[in-house]
Amino acid sequence: MAPSLGYFILWLSLIFAILQFIISFKKDTSNISKFHKIAVIGLLLSTFFSFFSLMYSHIVSDFSVLNVFQNSHTTKPLLYRISGVWGNHEGSMLLWILVLSVVNYWIYKLYNETNSIFVSKTLQIQAFIIIGFLLFILTTSNPFERILPPPANGLGFNPILQDPALAIHPPLLYFGYVGFSAAFSLSIATMHLGKNSEIPWYKYMKTFVVAAWTFLTAGTALGSLWAYYELGWGGWWFWDPVENAALMPWLIGTALLHSLITVERKKTLQTWVLLLAILAFLLSVIGTFLVRSGILTSVHAFALDPARGVYILSFVALLGVYSLTLFAFKAKNFLHKGYFIFLSREGSIFVNNLFMVIVCASVFFGTTYPLFVEIFSQNRISVGEPYFNSTVIPIMIPAILVMGIGPVLSWGKQNNKNTAQQILISLFLTILITIIFFLCYRGFSFYGLIGIFLSLWIICNVFVTIFFAIKKDSNKNILSPIGFFKHFNSMIISHIGVGLLILGITGSSVWQEENITRMKVNDETTINNYNIVFKEIKKVIGPNYYALEGNFWVYNKKNIVITVLKPQNRIYTITKNTTSEVSIHTNLLRDLYIVLGDGDINEGWVVRIYNNPLVIWIWIGVLIIFSGGLLALKNNLKFLRQNN
Amino acid sequence: MQKKLFIFPLIIFLCILLVFSYFLIIKRDPSELPSALINKKAPMFKTTSLFDDETILAEEIFGHETIIVNFFSTWCIPCRAEHSFIEKLSKDKNIKVIGVNYKDDSQKTIAWLEELGNPYAVIAVDMNGSIGLDWGVYGLPETFIVNKNSVITYKQVGPITKKIYSKFYQKVQESYK
């Protein structure tokens, strides 16, 4: 019953979306918002019900639904039955549509007395996007397809996807991607209406972009965290096409976010913002295309189907050609005649914008390069880590240097003496702390030096900025904590987060130590300053798997046990998958990471041990960036509420 | 001038679209490229072995039996995908599979092989890619069939997948003649 109903309601939501599209053609806009209310809320409710009927089928294990049969099993824990809904292609597309309808509803909430033409146009574009995805799911990826007679049990769910981080990773990521759809629609509507309207389109857009960027950041980081502890490869980023598909909109989103702040303050860069808003969403959809059409090889195994590829590509083509043609003709209306000062906050933002676009272009090129090579030479190749590291890092270094200076510079014309003074102070601090860091922590390494310097450069600049801001507005007590926290705005917080993120990236990639060895019980080995003893191995039985679990006692220099690590080799009885569960001991300075490989009692087991310095700062950094983003979102929403 | 630049995003986008649609339209069989090296003597090389730093001389390996030369790397994701088929090939007693570890970190490779299994009789290290250059390798993975007269009879570009395996194996058997 539930699946048939879900399928029926999905068609109903298509009708609501078409309705929403048509309403915008109405000439008389005086009460258009009332008509739109029916379509928008109808769409929201119908996609909501459709999504939850699929979820219900998963929860009650209704194996007459092909999607449930292929991805679930009665022994699967409840949490993963729920997350299993979006752990596959069809269900994740349905989630995508649900998120689109939620964002659509928020656009509808922008309606007020003065902007009805603008919002109605935006809703029309948004409706077009929703129709596109609804037709995609209904024609190529129906999640409610039935099999009769229903099988007794399901095929099971890929066990490495049974993980809490991965359960919430797709919803966050989709909020990111889909949030950019709103920026896209707003950009098109703005260009249609021309410059003369008094609508603060960039303020509307900023709210959606802040939300999208914040959730995309968190979603990508969770995926990365999962890869780190679940795949057992010792690293957290592999330049896989799927990772790049999230990174590219993120880079453009970062540029867009900062340019929007500039538009808000100085009214310049409007054309640039309109273009970035288009690109961010196009890249989100192109990423989906690359991953699901099967034209690139990826470790993310989505079911591949050429028909889907053709559909998504045609849809991207339609969106892209329409929006970029519009841009080609209308963009000139948004050129700002004002004087642009390069040595200023907006100057630094613009320079960094260019860096972000270049990085994005080189990631895009690296991801699709194998395709280009294939056209000209009929060869199929893989461009891996060496390419990305050697193209992305050199562009990121100047970008981060500029990023450090940004907060110190003021908008428009500078007080040069004051600025130079601040930059010199933070440069001095950065060098000083870098030297101290190298003296007490580790030996010399060129990349390590650059990484640590850049990380500190950002953090020191931020603190110097706060210090001078406090000094400026009160001469009383500079060190009072209230004054200090008053200046902690979203920019300051996020920049500190980025500084810590760079610290973590540097530590884990420059100073990673690896020890791969074959060990029998009671053997010992060392890594860094730790002595690791393989105490025992035993069989463990879990809810839907059994496992071999190794016990490794970790001794420090003073021969005191600091932890016992218990990596496992799991065999999932239903899907017959084997996975290795990493065991990690974390502190602020390093992660000890052990993976149990193949082996037996006579030969011993292959054990991989990593010492990954400073990894935790990656996750702390992202968490801080995320909180900065949430704070910015709160402020933006507050502004919108006050003005509507 | 500046206004004319606004058409550029559209042009770039159209070019990208063209490439993507090309891939969807053609029936893609990413293998079977006649290489300049086919029916020529296999280029010789001298390098070290992955596991023990011992010298490997190509002259000593080639010329006795059919040799499969597989260029692989840990950073190459398709290599991971084809690994089980390389393993399947290595079960054939009539041939010997040797691996060339192309532009890679030896420690990582050892870990990779520990994880996936080692089907190679010998693994030659090609740290700077010079062997790859001699053999005309564009990108990974690539697999060559060299018969017992040290002549390259076939070159497979891209991973040996389920679809390609039987055809490839047929080429291997032809090289016995």
CSV table of C-alpha atoms in Angstrom, one decimal, chain A residues 130-512:
chain,number,residue,atom,x,y,z
A,130,ILE,CA,12.2,20.5,-9.6
A,131,ILE,CA,10.2,19.4,-12.7
A,132,GLY,CA,13.5,18.3,-14.3
A,133,PHE,CA,14.5,16.2,-11.3
A,134,LEU,CA,11.0,14.8,-10.8
A,135,LEU,CA,10.9,13.6,-14.4
A,136,PHE,CA,14.3,12.2,-14.0
A,137,ILE,CA,13.3,10.1,-11.0
A,138,LEU,CA,10.0,9.1,-12.5
A,139,THR,CA,11.3,8.0,-15.9
A,140,THR,CA,14.7,6.5,-15.1
A,141,SER,CA,15.0,5.8,-11.3
A,142,ASN,CA,11.7,4.9,-9.9
A,143,PRO,CA,12.3,4.1,-6.2
A,144,PHE,CA,8.9,2.4,-5.8
A,145,GLU,CA,9.4,-0.2,-8.5
A,146,ARG,CA,7.8,-3.5,-7.3
A,147,ILE,CA,8.8,-7.2,-7.6
A,148,LEU,CA,6.2,-9.9,-7.4
A,149,PRO,CA,6.1,-12.2,-5.7
A,150,PRO,CA,8.0,-10.4,-2.9
A,151,PRO,CA,11.2,-12.2,-1.9
A,152,ALA,CA,11.5,-13.5,1.7
A,153,ASN,CA,14.5,-11.3,2.5
A,154,GLY,CA,16.6,-8.6,1.1
A,155,LEU,CA,20.1,-8.6,-0.4
A,156,GLY,CA,21.5,-6.6,2.4
A,157,PHE,CA,23.2,-3.3,2.6
A,158,ASN,CA,26.8,-2.6,1.8
A,159,PRO,CA,28.3,-2.9,5.3
A,160,ILE,CA,30.9,-0.1,4.9
A,161,LEU,CA,27.9,2.3,4.5
A,162,GLN,CA,26.5,1.3,7.9
A,163,ASP,CA,27.9,4.1,9.8
A,164,PRO,CA,26.5,7.1,11.7
A,165,ALA,CA,28.7,9.7,9.9
A,166,LEU,CA,27.6,8.3,6.5
A,167,ALA,CA,24.0,8.2,7.6
A,168,ILE,CA,23.8,12.0,7.9
A,169,HIS,CA,26.4,12.8,5.2
A,170,PRO,CA,24.1,12.8,2.2
A,171,PRO,CA,21.3,15.0,3.7
A,172,LEU,CA,23.9,17.6,4.6
A,173,LEU,CA,25.6,17.4,1.2
A,174,TYR,CA,22.3,17.7,-0.6
A,175,PHE,CA,21.3,20.8,1.4
A,176,GLY,CA,24.6,22.2,0.1
A,177,TYR,CA,24.0,21.3,-3.5
A,178,VAL,CA,20.4,22.2,-3.5
A,179,GLY,CA,21.0,25.4,-1.7
A,180,PHE,CA,22.9,26.5,-4.7
A,181,SER,CA,19.8,25.9,-6.8
A,182,ALA,CA,18.2,28.8,-5.0
A,183,ALA,CA,21.2,31.0,-5.8
A,184,PHE,CA,20.9,29.9,-9.4
A,185,SER,CA,17.2,30.7,-9.6
A,186,LEU,CA,17.8,34.1,-7.9
A,187,SER,CA,20.5,34.9,-10.3
A,188,ILE,CA,18.3,34.2,-13.3
A,189,ALA,CA,15.4,36.2,-11.9
A,190,THR,CA,17.7,39.1,-11.2
A,191,MET,CA,19.0,39.1,-14.7
A,192,HIS,CA,15.5,39.0,-16.1
A,193,LEU,CA,14.3,41.9,-14.1
A,194,GLY,CA,17.3,44.1,-14.9
A,195,LYS,CA,19.2,46.4,-12.6
A,196,ASN,CA,16.6,49.0,-12.0
A,197,SER,CA,14.6,47.1,-9.5
A,198,GLU,CA,15.2,48.0,-5.9
A,199,ILE,CA,15.2,44.4,-4.8
A,200,PRO,CA,18.0,43.4,-2.5
A,201,TRP,CA,18.6,40.2,-4.4
A,202,TYR,CA,22.1,39.7,-3.1
A,203,LYS,CA,20.8,39.7,0.4
A,204,TYR,CA,18.3,37.0,-0.4
A,205,MET,CA,21.0,35.0,-2.3
A,206,LYS,CA,23.5,35.4,0.5
A,207,THR,CA,21.2,33.6,3.0
A,208,PHE,CA,20.9,30.6,0.7
A,209,VAL,CA,24.5,30.6,-0.2
A,210,VAL,CA,25.6,30.8,3.5
A,211,ALA,CA,23.3,27.8,4.2
A,212,ALA,CA,24.4,25.8,1.2
A,213,TRP,CA,28.1,26.5,1.9
A,214,THR,CA,27.8,25.7,5.6
A,215,PHE,CA,26.1,22.4,5.0
A,216,LEU,CA,28.3,21.4,2.1
A,217,THR,CA,31.3,22.0,4.3
A,218,ALA,CA,29.9,19.8,7.0
A,219,GLY,CA,28.7,17.2,4.6
A,220,THR,CA,32.0,16.9,2.8
A,221,ALA,CA,33.9,16.7,6.1
A,222,LEU,CA,31.7,13.9,7.3
A,223,GLY,CA,32.3,12.0,4.1
A,224,SER,CA,36.0,12.5,4.6
A,225,LEU,CA,35.9,11.5,8.3
A,226,TRP,CA,34.1,8.3,7.2
A,227,ALA,CA,36.7,7.6,4.6
A,228,TYR,CA,39.4,8.1,7.2
A,229,TYR,CA,38.1,5.6,9.8
A,230,GLU,CA,36.1,3.3,7.7
A,231,LEU,CA,38.1,2.6,4.5
A,232,GLY,CA,41.3,2.0,6.5
A,233,TRP,CA,43.7,3.5,3.9
A,234,GLY,CA,45.3,5.8,6.4
A,235,GLY,CA,44.2,9.0,4.7
A,236,TRP,CA,41.1,11.1,4.5
A,237,TRP,CA,41.1,12.5,1.0
A,238,PHE,CA,41.7,10.5,-2.2
A,239,TRP,CA,40.8,12.9,-5.1
A,240,ASP,CA,38.1,10.5,-6.1
A,241,PRO,CA,35.7,11.9,-8.7
A,242,VAL,CA,32.9,11.9,-6.1
A,243,GLU,CA,35.0,13.9,-3.7
A,244,ASN,CA,35.9,16.3,-6.4
A,245,ALA,CA,32.2,16.6,-7.3
A,246,ALA,CA,31.6,18.0,-3.8
A,247,LEU,CA,34.9,20.1,-3.8
A,248,MET,CA,34.2,22.0,-7.0
A,249,PRO,CA,30.8,23.6,-5.9
A,250,TRP,CA,32.4,24.2,-2.5
A,251,LEU,CA,35.3,26.2,-4.1
A,252,ILE,CA,32.9,28.2,-6.2
A,253,GLY,CA,30.6,28.5,-3.3
A,254,THR,CA,33.4,29.9,-1.2
A,255,ALA,CA,34.1,32.5,-3.9
A,256,LEU,CA,30.4,33.3,-4.2
A,257,LEU,CA,29.9,33.8,-0.5
A,258,HIS,CA,32.8,36.3,-0.2
A,259,SER,CA,31.7,38.1,-3.4
A,260,LEU,CA,28.2,38.5,-2.0
A,261,ILE,CA,29.6,40.2,1.1
A,262,THR,CA,31.4,42.6,-1.3
A,263,VAL,CA,28.3,43.3,-3.2
A,264,GLU,CA,26.4,44.0,0.0
A,265,ARG,CA,29.1,46.4,1.2
A,266,LYS,CA,30.4,48.1,-2.0
A,267,LYS,CA,27.9,47.2,-4.8
A,268,THR,CA,30.8,46.0,-7.0
A,269,LEU,CA,31.3,42.5,-8.4
A,270,GLN,CA,27.6,42.0,-9.2
A,271,THR,CA,28.2,40.5,-12.6
A,272,TRP,CA,30.7,38.2,-11.1
A,273,VAL,CA,28.3,37.1,-8.4
A,274,LEU,CA,25.6,36.4,-11.0
A,275,LEU,CA,28.0,34.2,-12.9
A,276,LEU,CA,29.3,32.3,-9.8
A,277,ALA,CA,25.8,31.6,-8.7
A,278,ILE,CA,25.1,29.9,-12.0
A,279,LEU,CA,28.4,28.0,-12.0
A,280,ALA,CA,28.0,26.7,-8.4
A,281,PHE,CA,24.7,25.0,-9.3
A,282,LEU,CA,25.8,23.8,-12.7
A,283,LEU,CA,28.8,22.2,-11.1
A,284,SER,CA,26.6,20.5,-8.5
A,285,VAL,CA,24.5,18.9,-11.2
A,286,ILE,CA,27.5,18.1,-13.4
A,287,GLY,CA,29.1,16.4,-10.4
A,288,THR,CA,25.9,14.3,-10.1
A,289,PHE,CA,26.2,13.5,-13.8
A,290,LEU,CA,29.8,12.5,-13.6
A,291,VAL,CA,29.2,10.2,-10.7
A,292,ARG,CA,26.0,8.5,-11.9
A,293,SER,CA,26.5,8.2,-15.6
A,294,GLY,CA,29.4,5.9,-15.3
A,295,ILE,CA,31.7,7.8,-17.6
A,296,LEU,CA,34.3,8.1,-14.9
A,297,THR,CA,35.5,5.3,-12.6
A,298,SER,CA,35.0,5.9,-8.9
A,299,VAL,CA,35.2,4.1,-5.6
A,300,HIS,CA,31.6,5.2,-4.9
A,301,ALA,CA,29.6,2.5,-6.5
A,302,PHE,CA,26.3,3.9,-7.6
A,303,ALA,CA,24.2,1.7,-9.9
A,304,LEU,CA,25.1,3.0,-13.4
A,305,ASP,CA,22.8,3.3,-16.3
A,306,PRO,CA,23.6,5.2,-19.6
A,307,ALA,CA,19.9,6.4,-19.8
A,308,ARG,CA,20.4,8.3,-16.6
A,309,GLY,CA,23.6,9.9,-18.0
A,310,VAL,CA,21.8,11.0,-21.1
A,311,TYR,CA,19.0,12.5,-19.1
A,312,ILE,CA,21.1,14.4,-16.6
A,313,LEU,CA,23.4,15.7,-19.4
A,314,SER,CA,20.4,17.0,-21.4
A,315,PHE,CA,19.1,18.7,-18.3
A,316,VAL,CA,22.4,20.3,-17.5
A,317,ALA,CA,22.7,21.4,-21.1
A,318,LEU,CA,19.3,23.0,-20.9
A,319,LEU,CA,20.0,24.8,-17.7
A,320,GLY,CA,23.5,25.8,-18.7
A,321,VAL,CA,22.8,27.1,-22.2
A,322,TYR,CA,19.8,29.0,-21.0
A,323,SER,CA,21.4,30.6,-18.0
A,324,LEU,CA,24.8,31.4,-19.6
A,325,THR,CA,23.1,32.8,-22.8
A,326,LEU,CA,21.0,35.0,-20.5
A,327,PHE,CA,24.3,36.0,-18.7
A,328,ALA,CA,26.0,36.8,-22.0
A,329,PHE,CA,23.3,39.3,-22.9
A,330,LYS,CA,22.2,40.7,-19.6
A,331,ALA,CA,25.4,40.8,-17.5
A,332,LYS,CA,26.5,44.2,-18.9
A,333,ASN,CA,23.6,45.8,-17.1
A,334,PHE,CA,25.2,44.9,-13.8
A,335,LEU,CA,28.6,46.3,-14.4
A,336,HIS,CA,29.5,48.7,-11.6
A,337,LYS,CA,31.0,52.0,-12.7
A,338,GLY,CA,32.6,52.7,-9.3
A,339,TYR,CA,36.3,52.9,-8.6
A,340,PHE,CA,37.8,49.5,-7.5
A,341,ILE,CA,40.7,49.7,-5.0
A,342,PHE,CA,42.9,46.7,-5.2
A,343,LEU,CA,44.5,47.1,-1.8
A,344,SER,CA,41.3,46.7,0.2
A,345,ARG,CA,39.1,44.0,1.7
A,346,GLU,CA,37.2,43.8,-1.6
A,347,GLY,CA,40.4,43.7,-3.6
A,348,SER,CA,41.7,40.7,-1.5
A,349,ILE,CA,38.3,39.0,-1.9
A,350,PHE,CA,38.4,39.4,-5.6
A,351,VAL,CA,41.9,38.1,-5.9
A,352,ASN,CA,41.0,35.1,-3.8
A,353,ASN,CA,37.9,34.6,-5.9
A,354,LEU,CA,40.1,34.2,-8.9
A,355,PHE,CA,42.3,31.7,-7.1
A,356,MET,CA,39.3,29.7,-6.1
A,357,VAL,CA,38.0,29.6,-9.7
A,358,ILE,CA,41.5,28.5,-10.9
A,359,VAL,CA,41.7,25.8,-8.3
A,360,CYS,CA,38.2,24.7,-9.3
A,361,ALA,CA,39.1,24.7,-12.9
A,362,SER,CA,42.2,22.6,-12.3
A,363,VAL,CA,40.2,20.1,-10.2
A,364,PHE,CA,37.6,20.0,-13.0
A,365,PHE,CA,40.3,19.5,-15.5
A,366,GLY,CA,42.0,16.7,-13.5
A,367,THR,CA,38.7,15.0,-13.0
A,368,THR,CA,37.6,15.1,-16.6
A,369,TYR,CA,41.1,14.9,-18.2
A,370,PRO,CA,40.9,11.2,-18.7
A,371,LEU,CA,37.9,11.8,-20.9
A,372,PHE,CA,39.7,14.4,-23.0
A,373,VAL,CA,42.7,12.1,-23.4
A,374,GLU,CA,40.4,9.4,-24.5
A,375,ILE,CA,38.9,11.5,-27.3
A,376,PHE,CA,42.2,12.2,-28.8
A,377,SER,CA,44.1,9.0,-28.2
A,378,GLN,CA,41.5,6.4,-27.4
A,379,ASN,CA,43.2,5.8,-24.1
A,380,ARG,CA,41.6,5.4,-20.8
A,381,ILE,CA,43.7,6.7,-17.9
A,382,SER,CA,43.5,7.7,-14.3
A,383,VAL,CA,44.9,11.0,-13.1
A,384,GLY,CA,45.6,10.6,-9.4
A,385,GLU,CA,47.0,12.2,-6.4
A,386,PRO,CA,50.3,13.4,-8.1
A,387,TYR,CA,48.4,15.6,-10.5
A,388,PHE,CA,46.1,17.2,-7.9
A,389,ASN,CA,48.8,17.7,-5.3
A,390,SER,CA,51.1,19.4,-7.8
A,391,THR,CA,48.4,21.7,-9.3
A,392,VAL,CA,46.2,22.5,-6.3
A,393,ILE,CA,48.8,23.1,-3.6
A,394,PRO,CA,50.8,25.8,-5.5
A,395,ILE,CA,47.6,27.8,-6.2
A,396,MET,CA,46.4,27.4,-2.7
A,397,ILE,CA,49.5,28.8,-1.1
A,398,PRO,CA,49.2,32.4,-2.5
A,399,ALA,CA,45.4,32.1,-2.0
A,400,ILE,CA,45.9,31.4,1.7
A,401,LEU,CA,48.5,34.2,2.0
A,402,VAL,CA,45.9,36.7,0.6
A,403,MET,CA,43.2,35.1,2.8
A,404,GLY,CA,45.3,36.0,5.8
A,405,ILE,CA,45.6,39.7,4.9
A,406,GLY,CA,41.9,40.0,4.0
A,407,PRO,CA,40.5,40.6,7.5
A,408,VAL,CA,43.2,43.1,8.3
A,409,LEU,CA,42.3,45.3,5.3
A,410,SER,CA,39.3,47.6,5.6
A,411,TRP,CA,36.7,48.1,2.9
A,412,GLY,CA,37.6,50.8,0.4
A,413,LYS,CA,40.4,53.1,1.0
A,414,GLN,CA,43.0,52.1,3.6
A,415,ASN,CA,44.8,53.9,6.4
A,416,ASN,CA,48.0,52.6,5.0
A,417,LYS,CA,50.1,53.1,8.1
A,418,ASN,CA,47.7,51.4,10.3
A,419,THR,CA,47.3,48.4,7.9
A,420,ALA,CA,51.1,48.0,7.4
A,421,GLN,CA,51.5,48.1,11.2
A,422,GLN,CA,48.9,45.3,11.7
A,423,ILE,CA,50.4,43.1,8.9
A,424,LEU,CA,53.9,43.5,10.3
A,425,ILE,CA,52.7,42.5,13.8
A,426,SER,CA,51.0,39.4,12.6
A,427,LEU,CA,53.9,38.5,10.3
A,428,PHE,CA,56.2,38.8,13.2
A,429,LEU,CA,53.9,36.7,15.4
A,430,THR,CA,53.6,34.1,12.7
A,431,ILE,CA,57.3,33.7,12.2
A,432,LEU,CA,57.9,33.6,15.9
A,433,ILE,CA,55.3,30.9,16.6
A,434,THR,CA,56.5,28.9,13.6
A,435,ILE,CA,60.0,28.9,14.9
A,436,ILE,CA,58.9,27.9,18.4
A,437,PHE,CA,56.7,25.2,16.8
A,438,PHE,CA,59.6,23.7,14.9
A,439,LEU,CA,61.9,24.0,17.9
A,440,CYS,CA,59.7,22.0,20.2
A,441,TYR,CA,57.7,19.7,18.0
A,442,ARG,CA,59.6,18.3,15.0
A,443,GLY,CA,62.5,18.4,12.6
A,444,PHE,CA,62.6,20.5,9.5
A,445,SER,CA,60.4,19.8,6.5
A,446,PHE,CA,59.9,22.3,3.7
A,447,TYR,CA,56.2,21.6,3.1
A,448,GLY,CA,55.7,21.3,6.8
A,449,LEU,CA,57.2,24.7,7.3
A,450,ILE,CA,55.0,26.3,4.6
A,451,GLY,CA,51.9,24.6,6.0
A,452,ILE,CA,52.5,25.6,9.6
A,453,PHE,CA,53.4,29.1,8.5
A,454,LEU,CA,50.1,29.5,6.5
A,455,SER,CA,48.0,28.1,9.3
A,456,LEU,CA,49.5,30.5,11.8
A,457,TRP,CA,49.4,33.3,9.4
A,458,ILE,CA,45.6,33.1,9.2
A,459,ILE,CA,45.1,32.7,12.9
A,460,CYS,CA,47.6,35.5,13.8
A,461,ASN,CA,46.0,37.9,11.4
A,462,VAL,CA,42.6,37.2,12.8
A,463,PHE,CA,43.7,37.9,16.3
A,464,VAL,CA,45.6,41.0,15.4
A,465,THR,CA,42.4,42.2,13.7
A,466,ILE,CA,40.4,41.6,16.8
A,467,PHE,CA,43.0,43.3,19.0
A,468,PHE,CA,43.0,46.4,16.9
A,469,ALA,CA,39.2,46.5,16.7
A,470,ILE,CA,39.0,46.4,20.4
A,471,LYS,CA,41.6,49.0,20.8
A,472,LYS,CA,39.7,51.3,18.4
A,473,ASP,CA,36.4,51.1,20.1
A,474,SER,CA,37.4,51.3,23.7
A,475,ASN,CA,40.6,52.6,25.2
A,476,LYS,CA,39.6,51.2,28.6
A,477,ASN,CA,40.4,47.6,29.0
A,478,ILE,CA,41.8,45.9,26.0
A,479,LEU,CA,42.0,42.5,27.6
A,480,SER,CA,38.4,42.4,28.9
A,481,PRO,CA,36.9,39.1,27.7
A,482,ILE,CA,33.5,40.8,26.9
A,483,GLY,CA,35.2,43.1,24.4
A,484,PHE,CA,37.1,40.2,23.0
A,485,PHE,CA,34.1,38.0,22.3
A,486,LYS,CA,32.0,40.9,21.0
A,487,HIS,CA,34.4,40.9,18.0
A,488,PHE,CA,34.0,37.2,17.3
A,489,ASN,CA,31.9,37.4,14.3
A,490,SER,CA,31.2,34.6,11.8
A,491,MET,CA,34.1,35.6,9.6
A,492,ILE,CA,36.6,35.6,12.5
A,493,ILE,CA,35.3,32.2,13.6
A,494,SER,CA,35.4,30.6,10.2
A,495,HIS,CA,38.9,31.9,9.4
A,496,ILE,CA,40.2,30.5,12.7
A,497,GLY,CA,38.6,27.2,11.6
A,498,VAL,CA,40.4,27.3,8.3
A,499,GLY,CA,43.7,28.0,10.0
A,500,LEU,CA,43.2,24.9,12.2
A,501,LEU,CA,42.1,22.9,9.2
A,502,ILE,CA,45.4,23.8,7.4
A,503,LEU,CA,47.3,22.8,10.5
A,504,GLY,CA,45.6,19.4,10.5
A,505,ILE,CA,46.1,18.9,6.7
A,506,THR,CA,49.8,19.8,7.0
A,507,GLY,CA,50.4,17.5,10.0
A,508,SER,CA,48.7,14.5,8.6
A,509,SER,CA,50.1,14.7,5.1
A,510,VAL,CA,53.7,15.8,5.8
A,511,TRP,CA,54.5,13.9,8.9
A,512,GLN,CA,52.5,10.7,8.5
